[in-house]
Amino acid sequence: GTHLHTLAGHTSSVDALAASRDKVYSGSRDTTIRVWSATDGSHLQTLSGHTSTVTALALGPHGNLFSGSSDGTVREWCGNDGTHLRALQCDNKRVASLAVGRDGSLFVGGERGEVHVWRSMGSANGCIVAHGVSQKEVTLCLDAAGTLYAGWQIEEEEADADEVEDRAKGGVYIL
């Protein structure tokens, strides 16, 4: 395709992206989230609150933005005006990935291979862990029907040869 815009402004590398119909969100190692116009690429605002790298971004069903960080928090921001709504302290040191269901359920992938599930923005209602392999970070994705996909990075030196061969081509679980 054709190059449309360069969105410049972070003072360090960009580690997370999310987009809606009219906005693009970028999360950076500079601990900020920048909000850009999807139409003309202009900078709309900067969201601050994390104390470490912003590692994950996801949009909720009502347009709110969720951000995860190496500081171990997930934050929710109003999609209309960027107001910080709330913060969750996660069990893991680093939030590796986020996904938000149509019902508002929040799935938080951690650095130790766990997936925490919140049915409301209070406390975790459950935890999903793939057993039988040693995992590192987990990457999450929800499809339009609400199926959760989780991809784990496998520690090859700790898994047996057959296990690595079986999972080396994707390591994706459908949950």
PDB file of N, CA, C and O in Angstrom, residues 29-31 49-54 69-73 75:
ATOM      1  N   ARG A  29       7.991   2.360  25.163  1.00  0.00           N
ATOM      2  CA  ARG A  29       8.936   2.190  26.268  1.00  0.00           C
ATOM      3  C   ARG A  29       9.123   3.489  27.041  1.00  0.00           C
ATOM      4  O   ARG A  29       9.665   3.484  28.134  1.00  0.00           O
ATOM      5  N   ASP A  30       8.653   4.602  26.483  1.00  0.00           N
ATOM      6  CA  ASP A  30       8.725   5.873  27.213  1.00  0.00           C
ATOM      7  C   ASP A  30       7.615   5.990  28.264  1.00  0.00           C
ATOM      8  O   ASP A  30       7.461   7.038  28.885  1.00  0.00           O
ATOM      9  N   THR A  31       6.835   4.924  28.455  1.00  0.00           N
ATOM     10  CA  THR A  31       5.749   4.757  29.452  1.00  0.00           C
ATOM     11  C   THR A  31       4.452   5.463  29.086  1.00  0.00           C
ATOM     12  O   THR A  31       3.519   5.465  29.879  1.00  0.00           O
ATOM     13  N   GLY A  49       0.469   7.396  32.978  1.00  0.00           N
ATOM     14  CA  GLY A  49       0.048   6.721  34.195  1.00  0.00           C
ATOM     15  C   GLY A  49       0.884   5.494  34.498  1.00  0.00           C
ATOM     16  O   GLY A  49       1.093   5.151  35.653  1.00  0.00           O
ATOM     17  N   HIS A  50       1.360   4.830  33.458  1.00  0.00           N
ATOM     18  CA  HIS A  50       2.231   3.668  33.668  1.00  0.00           C
ATOM     19  C   HIS A  50       3.614   4.150  34.091  1.00  0.00           C
ATOM     20  O   HIS A  50       4.036   5.254  33.735  1.00  0.00           O
ATOM     21  N   THR A  51       4.321   3.293  34.832  1.00  0.00           N
ATOM     22  CA  THR A  51       5.667   3.645  35.299  1.00  0.00           C
ATOM     23  C   THR A  51       6.748   2.845  34.592  1.00  0.00           C
ATOM     24  O   THR A  51       7.921   2.963  34.928  1.00  0.00           O
ATOM     25  N   SER A  52       6.358   2.029  33.607  1.00  0.00           N
ATOM     26  CA  SER A  52       7.302   1.256  32.818  1.00  0.00           C
ATOM     27  C   SER A  52       6.728   1.081  31.410  1.00  0.00           C
ATOM     28  O   SER A  52       5.643   1.581  31.112  1.00  0.00           O
ATOM     29  N   THR A  53       7.429   0.358  30.567  1.00  0.00           N
ATOM     30  CA  THR A  53       7.038   0.152  29.174  1.00  0.00           C
ATOM     31  C   THR A  53       5.584  -0.250  29.021  1.00  0.00           C
ATOM     32  O   THR A  53       5.098  -1.138  29.727  1.00  0.00           O
ATOM     33  N   VAL A  54       4.876   0.391  28.095  1.00  0.00           N
ATOM     34  CA  VAL A  54       3.517  -0.024  27.724  1.00  0.00           C
ATOM     35  C   VAL A  54       3.672  -1.165  26.730  1.00  0.00           C
ATOM     36  O   VAL A  54       4.214  -0.983  25.641  1.00  0.00           O
ATOM     37  N   SER A  69       1.283  -3.056  31.050  1.00  0.00           N
ATOM     38  CA  SER A  69       2.632  -2.537  31.157  1.00  0.00           C
ATOM     39  C   SER A  69       3.573  -3.496  31.868  1.00  0.00           C
ATOM     40  O   SER A  69       3.145  -4.395  32.594  1.00  0.00           O
ATOM     41  N   SER A  70       4.852  -3.233  31.709  1.00  0.00           N
ATOM     42  CA  SER A  70       5.876  -3.952  32.461  1.00  0.00           C
ATOM     43  C   SER A  70       5.829  -3.612  33.939  1.00  0.00           C
ATOM     44  O   SER A  70       6.474  -4.264  34.748  1.00  0.00           O
ATOM     45  N   ASP A  71       5.057  -2.593  34.315  1.00  0.00           N
ATOM     46  CA  ASP A  71       4.899  -2.261  35.731  1.00  0.00           C
ATOM     47  C   ASP A  71       3.889  -3.170  36.430  1.00  0.00           C
ATOM     48  O   ASP A  71       3.644  -3.035  37.623  1.00  0.00           O
ATOM     49  N   GLY A  72       3.293  -4.127  35.665  1.00  0.00           N
ATOM     50  CA  GLY A  72       2.361  -5.096  36.237  1.00  0.00           C
ATOM     51  C   GLY A  72       0.940  -4.593  36.387  1.00  0.00           C
ATOM     52  O   GLY A  72       0.124  -5.230  37.049  1.00  0.00           O
ATOM     53  N   THR A  73       0.618  -3.471  35.746  1.00  0.00           N
ATOM     54  CA  THR A  73      -0.741  -2.945  35.837  1.00  0.00           C
ATOM     55  C   THR A  73      -1.456  -3.002  34.496  1.00  0.00           C
ATOM     56  O   THR A  73      -0.826  -3.003  33.436  1.00  0.00           O
ATOM     57  N   ARG A  75      -4.539  -0.682  32.839  1.00  0.00           N
ATOM     58  CA  ARG A  75      -5.302   0.555  33.035  1.00  0.00           C
ATOM     59  C   ARG A  75      -6.411   0.643  31.996  1.00  0.00           C
ATOM     60  O   ARG A  75      -6.244   0.191  30.875  1.00  0.00           O
TER      61      ARG A  75
END
